[in-house]
mmCIF file of C-alpha atoms and ligand atoms in Angstrom:
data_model
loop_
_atom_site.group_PDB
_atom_site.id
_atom_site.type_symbol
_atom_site.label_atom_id
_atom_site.label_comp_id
_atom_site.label_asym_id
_atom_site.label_seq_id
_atom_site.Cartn_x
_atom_site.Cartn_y
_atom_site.Cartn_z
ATOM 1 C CA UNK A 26 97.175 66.437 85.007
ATOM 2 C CA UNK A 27 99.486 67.089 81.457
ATOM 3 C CA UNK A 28 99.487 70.452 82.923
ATOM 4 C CA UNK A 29 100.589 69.739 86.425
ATOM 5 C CA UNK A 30 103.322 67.439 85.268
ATOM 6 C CA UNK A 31 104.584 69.644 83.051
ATOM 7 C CA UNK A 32 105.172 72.615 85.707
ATOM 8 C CA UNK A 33 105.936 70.275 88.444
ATOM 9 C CA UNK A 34 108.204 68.242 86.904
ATOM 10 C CA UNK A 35 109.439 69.063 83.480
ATOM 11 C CA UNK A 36 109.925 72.736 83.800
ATOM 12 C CA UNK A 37 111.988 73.093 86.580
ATOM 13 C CA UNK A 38 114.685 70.699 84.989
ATOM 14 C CA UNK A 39 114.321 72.867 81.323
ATOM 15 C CA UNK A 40 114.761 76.139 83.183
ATOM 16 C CA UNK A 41 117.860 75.483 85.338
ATOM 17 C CA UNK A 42 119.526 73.973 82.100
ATOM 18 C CA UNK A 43 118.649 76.808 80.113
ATOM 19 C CA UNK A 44 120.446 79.121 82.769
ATOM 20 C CA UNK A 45 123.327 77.023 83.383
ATOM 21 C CA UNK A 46 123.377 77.017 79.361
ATOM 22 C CA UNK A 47 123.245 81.005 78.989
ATOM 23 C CA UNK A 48 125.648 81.106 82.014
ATOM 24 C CA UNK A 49 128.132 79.436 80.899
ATOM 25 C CA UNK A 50 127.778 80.183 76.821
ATOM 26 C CA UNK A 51 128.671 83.978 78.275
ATOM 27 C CA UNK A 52 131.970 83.000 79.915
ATOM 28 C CA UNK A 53 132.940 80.780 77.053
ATOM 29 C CA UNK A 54 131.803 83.946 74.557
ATOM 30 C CA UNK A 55 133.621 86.606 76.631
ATOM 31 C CA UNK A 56 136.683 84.466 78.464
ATOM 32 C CA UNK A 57 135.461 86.146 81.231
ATOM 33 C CA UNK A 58 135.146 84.374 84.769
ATOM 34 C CA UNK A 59 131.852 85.575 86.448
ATOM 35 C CA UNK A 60 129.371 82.574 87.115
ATOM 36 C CA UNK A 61 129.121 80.066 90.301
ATOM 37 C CA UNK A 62 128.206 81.689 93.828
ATOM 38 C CA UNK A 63 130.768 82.450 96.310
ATOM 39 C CA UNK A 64 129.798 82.141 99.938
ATOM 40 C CA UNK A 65 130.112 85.210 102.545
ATOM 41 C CA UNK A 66 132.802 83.646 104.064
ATOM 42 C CA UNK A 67 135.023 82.978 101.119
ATOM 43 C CA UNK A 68 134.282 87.359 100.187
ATOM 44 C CA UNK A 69 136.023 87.419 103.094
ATOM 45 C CA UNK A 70 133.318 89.923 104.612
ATOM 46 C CA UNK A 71 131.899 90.009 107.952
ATOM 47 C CA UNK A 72 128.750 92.213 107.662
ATOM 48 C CA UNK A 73 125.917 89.880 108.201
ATOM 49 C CA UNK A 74 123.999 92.022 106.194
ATOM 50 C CA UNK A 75 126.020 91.739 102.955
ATOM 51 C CA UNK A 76 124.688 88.760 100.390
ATOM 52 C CA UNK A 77 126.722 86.049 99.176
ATOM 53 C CA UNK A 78 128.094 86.342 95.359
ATOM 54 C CA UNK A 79 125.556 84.912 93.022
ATOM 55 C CA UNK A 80 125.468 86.714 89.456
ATOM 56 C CA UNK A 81 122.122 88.132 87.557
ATOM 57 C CA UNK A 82 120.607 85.630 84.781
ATOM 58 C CA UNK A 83 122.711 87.008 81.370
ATOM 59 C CA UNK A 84 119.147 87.758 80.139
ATOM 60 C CA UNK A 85 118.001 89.643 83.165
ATOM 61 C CA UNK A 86 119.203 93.099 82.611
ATOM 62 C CA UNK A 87 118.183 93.600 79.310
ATOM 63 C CA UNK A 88 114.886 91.970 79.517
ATOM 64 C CA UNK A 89 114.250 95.039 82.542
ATOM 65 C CA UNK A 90 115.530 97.836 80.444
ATOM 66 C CA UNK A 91 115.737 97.569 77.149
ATOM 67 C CA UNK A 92 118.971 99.035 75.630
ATOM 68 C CA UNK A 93 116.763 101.193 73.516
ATOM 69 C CA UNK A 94 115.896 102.941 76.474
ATOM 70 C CA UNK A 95 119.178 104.486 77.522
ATOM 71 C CA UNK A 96 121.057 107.147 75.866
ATOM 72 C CA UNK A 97 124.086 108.361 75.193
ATOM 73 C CA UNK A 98 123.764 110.733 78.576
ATOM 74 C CA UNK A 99 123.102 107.543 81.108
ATOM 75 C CA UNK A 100 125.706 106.565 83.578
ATOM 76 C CA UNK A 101 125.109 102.869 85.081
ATOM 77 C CA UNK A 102 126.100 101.898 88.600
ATOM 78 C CA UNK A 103 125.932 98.403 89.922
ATOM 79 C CA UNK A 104 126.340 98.270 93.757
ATOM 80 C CA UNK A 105 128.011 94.874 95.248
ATOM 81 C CA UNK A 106 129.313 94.498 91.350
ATOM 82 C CA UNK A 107 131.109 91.233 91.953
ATOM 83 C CA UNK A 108 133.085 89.517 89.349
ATOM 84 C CA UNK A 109 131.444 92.174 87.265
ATOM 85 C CA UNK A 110 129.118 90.341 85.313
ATOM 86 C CA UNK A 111 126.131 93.273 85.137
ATOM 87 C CA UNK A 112 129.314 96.180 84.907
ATOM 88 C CA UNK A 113 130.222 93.859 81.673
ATOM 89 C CA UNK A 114 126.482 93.526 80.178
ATOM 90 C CA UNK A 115 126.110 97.503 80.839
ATOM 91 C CA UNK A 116 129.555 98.089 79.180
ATOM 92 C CA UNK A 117 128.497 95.671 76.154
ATOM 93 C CA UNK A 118 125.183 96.291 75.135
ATOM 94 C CA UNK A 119 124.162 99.520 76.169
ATOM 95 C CA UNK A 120 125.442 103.113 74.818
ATOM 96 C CA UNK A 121 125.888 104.236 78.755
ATOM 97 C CA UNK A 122 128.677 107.305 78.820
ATOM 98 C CA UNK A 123 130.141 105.496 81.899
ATOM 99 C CA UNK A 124 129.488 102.324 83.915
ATOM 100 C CA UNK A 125 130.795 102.121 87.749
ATOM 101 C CA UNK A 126 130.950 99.158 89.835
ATOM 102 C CA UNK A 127 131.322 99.148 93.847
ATOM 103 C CA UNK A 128 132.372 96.047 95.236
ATOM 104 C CA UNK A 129 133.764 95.351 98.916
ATOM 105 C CA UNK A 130 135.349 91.805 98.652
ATOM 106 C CA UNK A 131 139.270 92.038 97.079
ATOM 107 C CA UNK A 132 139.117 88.658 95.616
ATOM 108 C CA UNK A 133 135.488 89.881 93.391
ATOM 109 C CA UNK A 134 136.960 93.008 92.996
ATOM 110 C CA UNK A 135 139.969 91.962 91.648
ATOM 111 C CA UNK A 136 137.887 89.177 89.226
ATOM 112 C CA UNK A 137 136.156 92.186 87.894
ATOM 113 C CA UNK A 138 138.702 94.275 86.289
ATOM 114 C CA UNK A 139 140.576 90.944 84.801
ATOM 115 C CA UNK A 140 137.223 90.392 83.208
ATOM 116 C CA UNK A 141 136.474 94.102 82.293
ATOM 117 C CA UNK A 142 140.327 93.704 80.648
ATOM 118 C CA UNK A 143 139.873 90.702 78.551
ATOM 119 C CA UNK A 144 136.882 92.411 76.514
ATOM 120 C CA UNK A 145 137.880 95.944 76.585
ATOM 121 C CA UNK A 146 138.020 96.216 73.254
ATOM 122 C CA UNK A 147 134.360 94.549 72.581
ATOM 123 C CA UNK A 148 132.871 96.959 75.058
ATOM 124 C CA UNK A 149 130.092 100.058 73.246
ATOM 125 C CA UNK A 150 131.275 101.697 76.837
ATOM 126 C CA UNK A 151 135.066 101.808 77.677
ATOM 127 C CA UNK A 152 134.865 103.677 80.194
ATOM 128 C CA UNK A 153 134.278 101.296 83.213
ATOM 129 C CA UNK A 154 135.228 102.374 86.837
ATOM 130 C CA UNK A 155 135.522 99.376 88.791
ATOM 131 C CA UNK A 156 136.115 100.584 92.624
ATOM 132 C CA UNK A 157 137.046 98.771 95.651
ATOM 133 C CA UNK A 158 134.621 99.994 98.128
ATOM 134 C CA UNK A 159 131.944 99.837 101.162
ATOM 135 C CA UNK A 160 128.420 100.773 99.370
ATOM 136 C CA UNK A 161 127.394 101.985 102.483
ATOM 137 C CA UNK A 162 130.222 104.994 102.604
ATOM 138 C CA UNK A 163 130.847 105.630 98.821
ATOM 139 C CA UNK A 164 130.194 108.651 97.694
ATOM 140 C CA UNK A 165 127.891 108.146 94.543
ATOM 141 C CA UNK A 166 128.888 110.170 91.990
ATOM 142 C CA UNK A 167 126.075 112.808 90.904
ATOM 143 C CA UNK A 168 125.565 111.744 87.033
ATOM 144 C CA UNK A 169 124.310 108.237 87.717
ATOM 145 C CA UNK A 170 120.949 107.709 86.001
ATOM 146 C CA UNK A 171 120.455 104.190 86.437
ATOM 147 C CA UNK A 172 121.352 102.361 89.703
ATOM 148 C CA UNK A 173 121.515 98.143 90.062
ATOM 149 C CA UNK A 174 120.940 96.229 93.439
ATOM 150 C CA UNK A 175 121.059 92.581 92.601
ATOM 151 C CA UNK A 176 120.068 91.921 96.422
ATOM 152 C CA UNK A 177 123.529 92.857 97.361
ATOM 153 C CA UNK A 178 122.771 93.654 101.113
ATOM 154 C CA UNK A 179 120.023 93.991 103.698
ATOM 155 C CA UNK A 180 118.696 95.884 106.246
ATOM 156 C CA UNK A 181 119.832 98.882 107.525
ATOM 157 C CA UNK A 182 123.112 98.948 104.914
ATOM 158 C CA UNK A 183 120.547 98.726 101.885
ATOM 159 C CA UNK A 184 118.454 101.331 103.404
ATOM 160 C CA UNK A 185 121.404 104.126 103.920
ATOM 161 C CA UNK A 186 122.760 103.369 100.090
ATOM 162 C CA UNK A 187 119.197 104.083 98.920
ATOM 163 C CA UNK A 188 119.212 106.951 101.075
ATOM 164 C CA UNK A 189 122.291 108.167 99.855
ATOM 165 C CA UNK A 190 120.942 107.460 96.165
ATOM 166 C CA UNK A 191 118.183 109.976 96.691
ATOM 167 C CA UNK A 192 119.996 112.339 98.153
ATOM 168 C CA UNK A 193 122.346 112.894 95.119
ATOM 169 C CA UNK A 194 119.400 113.036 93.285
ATOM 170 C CA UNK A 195 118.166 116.070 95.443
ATOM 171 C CA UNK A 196 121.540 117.787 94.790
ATOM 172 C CA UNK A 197 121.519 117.433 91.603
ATOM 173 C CA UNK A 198 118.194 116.855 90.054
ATOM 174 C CA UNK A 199 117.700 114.204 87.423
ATOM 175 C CA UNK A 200 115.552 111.204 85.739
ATOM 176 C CA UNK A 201 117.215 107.917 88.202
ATOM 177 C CA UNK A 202 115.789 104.780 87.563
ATOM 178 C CA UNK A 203 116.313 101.850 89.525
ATOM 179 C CA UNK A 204 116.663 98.525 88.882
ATOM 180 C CA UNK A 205 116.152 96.081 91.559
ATOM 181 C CA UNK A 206 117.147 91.904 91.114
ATOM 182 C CA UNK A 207 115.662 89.185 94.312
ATOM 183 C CA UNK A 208 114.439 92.792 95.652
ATOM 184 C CA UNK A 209 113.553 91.355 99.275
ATOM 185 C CA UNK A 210 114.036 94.919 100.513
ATOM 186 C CA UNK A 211 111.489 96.505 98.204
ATOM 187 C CA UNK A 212 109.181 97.433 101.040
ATOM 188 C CA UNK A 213 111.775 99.661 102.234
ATOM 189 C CA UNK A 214 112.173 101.206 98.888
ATOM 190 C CA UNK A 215 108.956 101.745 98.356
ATOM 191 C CA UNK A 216 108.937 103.077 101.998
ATOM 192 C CA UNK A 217 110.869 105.586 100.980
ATOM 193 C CA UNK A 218 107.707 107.474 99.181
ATOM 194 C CA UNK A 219 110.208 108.113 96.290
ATOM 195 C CA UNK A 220 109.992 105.530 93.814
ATOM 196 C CA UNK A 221 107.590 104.139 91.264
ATOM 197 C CA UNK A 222 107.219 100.380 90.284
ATOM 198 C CA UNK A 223 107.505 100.903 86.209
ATOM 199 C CA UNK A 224 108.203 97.313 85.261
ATOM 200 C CA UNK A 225 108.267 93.627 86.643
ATOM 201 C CA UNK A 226 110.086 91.017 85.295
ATOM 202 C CA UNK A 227 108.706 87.454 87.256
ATOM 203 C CA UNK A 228 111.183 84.353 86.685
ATOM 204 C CA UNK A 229 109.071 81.308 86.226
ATOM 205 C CA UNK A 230 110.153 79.164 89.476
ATOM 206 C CA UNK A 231 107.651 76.377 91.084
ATOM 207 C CA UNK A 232 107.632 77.816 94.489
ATOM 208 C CA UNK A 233 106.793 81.524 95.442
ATOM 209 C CA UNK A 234 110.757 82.005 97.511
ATOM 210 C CA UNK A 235 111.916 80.643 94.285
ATOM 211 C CA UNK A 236 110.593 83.321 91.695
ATOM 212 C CA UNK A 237 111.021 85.998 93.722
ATOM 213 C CA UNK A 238 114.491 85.454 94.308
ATOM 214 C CA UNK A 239 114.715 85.367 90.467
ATOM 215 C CA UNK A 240 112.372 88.764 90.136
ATOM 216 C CA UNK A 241 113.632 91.745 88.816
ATOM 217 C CA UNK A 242 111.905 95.402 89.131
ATOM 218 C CA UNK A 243 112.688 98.815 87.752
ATOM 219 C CA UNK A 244 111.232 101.905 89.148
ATOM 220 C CA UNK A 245 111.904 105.436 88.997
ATOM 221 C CA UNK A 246 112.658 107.790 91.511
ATOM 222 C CA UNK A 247 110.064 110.674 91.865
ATOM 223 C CA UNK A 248 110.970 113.737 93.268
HETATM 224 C C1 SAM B 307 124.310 88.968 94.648
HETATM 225 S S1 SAM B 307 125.966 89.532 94.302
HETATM 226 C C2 SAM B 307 125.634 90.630 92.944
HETATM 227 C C3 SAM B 307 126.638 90.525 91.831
HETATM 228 C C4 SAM B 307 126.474 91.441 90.638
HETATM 229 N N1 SAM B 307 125.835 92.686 90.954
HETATM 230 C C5 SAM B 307 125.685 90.767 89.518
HETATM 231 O O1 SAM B 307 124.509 91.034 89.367
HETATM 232 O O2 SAM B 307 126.248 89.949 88.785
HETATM 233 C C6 SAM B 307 126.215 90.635 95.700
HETATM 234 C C7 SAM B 307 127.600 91.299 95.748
HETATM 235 O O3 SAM B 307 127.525 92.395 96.692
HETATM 236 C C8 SAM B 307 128.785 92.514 97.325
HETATM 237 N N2 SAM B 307 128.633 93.300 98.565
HETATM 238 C C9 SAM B 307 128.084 92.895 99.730
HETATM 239 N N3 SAM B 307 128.121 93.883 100.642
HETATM 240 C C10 SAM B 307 128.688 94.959 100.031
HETATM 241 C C11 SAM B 307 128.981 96.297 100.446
HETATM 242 N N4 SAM B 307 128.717 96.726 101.694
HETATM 243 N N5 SAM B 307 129.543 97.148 99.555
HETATM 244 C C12 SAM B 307 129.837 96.718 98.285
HETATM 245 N N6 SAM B 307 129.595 95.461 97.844
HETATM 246 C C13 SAM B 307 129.027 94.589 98.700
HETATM 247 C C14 SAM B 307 129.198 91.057 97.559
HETATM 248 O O4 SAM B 307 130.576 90.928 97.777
HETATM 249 C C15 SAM B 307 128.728 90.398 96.241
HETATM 250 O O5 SAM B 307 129.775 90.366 95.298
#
């Protein structure tokens, strides 16, 4: 019954606060704009298939790859990279060579290099490429190593950046991992024969929809 109260009722309080907490402590830390969710409509896209703004927990990328394991030869892309809150925990914490982010909407776009300006000079990587651009039709550069989708699109459009993903790697062979946040489209990944669940990383949530929207995988591509 102690139990039951405790997950039911207690928990769910403790864990939003914590991430409103962490949220907010990073903005404050950084004077950097990149929390609250901004609705499809207010992106100003049309695609029904692209996902609202909603950042990843601070915590989240670091908890599925540890900073220990990237090198100096890693380059980070983070596809839909909003107000650039995953571009800035690359750019801060890891030794990546060079961190891109592709984001469609102006206004997030725009967010993201004011933020990736105000903490230039705190940032291991400096050089950050922010770019204003469909996922779907960029042309992903051939030295990226590790590859973000925090559930930034659906369906087909999620399918032909993966697509496009493996295909660089055919060109130009290398280790790609990829690291997947709310992955609702992992059977498609995994449909793709090419990848390789390494590591899970399950948000504690009271209802199944609810941690898996705060799940985050890595995998690596096989060839
Ligand atoms: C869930 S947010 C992810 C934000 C960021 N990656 C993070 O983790 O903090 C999804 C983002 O994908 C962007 N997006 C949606 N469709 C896109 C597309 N076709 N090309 C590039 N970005 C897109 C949205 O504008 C939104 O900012």
């Amino acid at each position: 019954m102690i139990g039951y109260v405790f997950e039911k009722v207690v928990k769910p309080p403790y864990v939003r606060a914590r991430r409103f907490v962490g949220n907010a402590l990073f903005d404050r830390r950084y004077h950097v704009e990149t929390d609250g969710e901004v609705s499809i409509a207010e992106l100003g896209l049309s695609d029904p298939r692209s996902v609202r703004y909603q950042p990843a927990g601070v915590m989240r990328l670091r908890r599925i790859l540890p900073p220990r394991e990237v090198s100096e030869d890693d380059v980070f892309i983070d596809f839909g990279s909003g107000k650039g809150r995953a571009v800035l925990q690359a750019a801060l914490h890891y030794p990546f060579r060079r961190v891109y982010g592709v984001e469609l909407s102006e206004r997030m776009h725009e967010i993201a290099q004011r933020n990736v300006e105000t903490c230039r000079n705190r940032l291991r990587c400096r050089d950050v490429r922010l770019i204003r651009a469909d996922a779907a039709t960029f042309d992903i550069p051939d030295e990226v190593t590790v590859a973000l989708f925090n559930n930034p699109f659906v369906g087909g459009l999620f399918e032909a950046v993966v697509a496009r993903l493996l295909e660089s790697v055919d060109r130009h062979p290398r280790r790609l991992r990829i690291v997947y946040g709310n992955p609702v489209e992992e059977d498609a990944l995994l449909r793709t024969g090419r990848v390789r669940p390494v590591r899970t990383l399950r948000g504690w949530r009271p209802e199944k929809e609810w941690a898996r929207s705060n799940a985050f995988r890595l995998y690596e591509v096989t060839r």
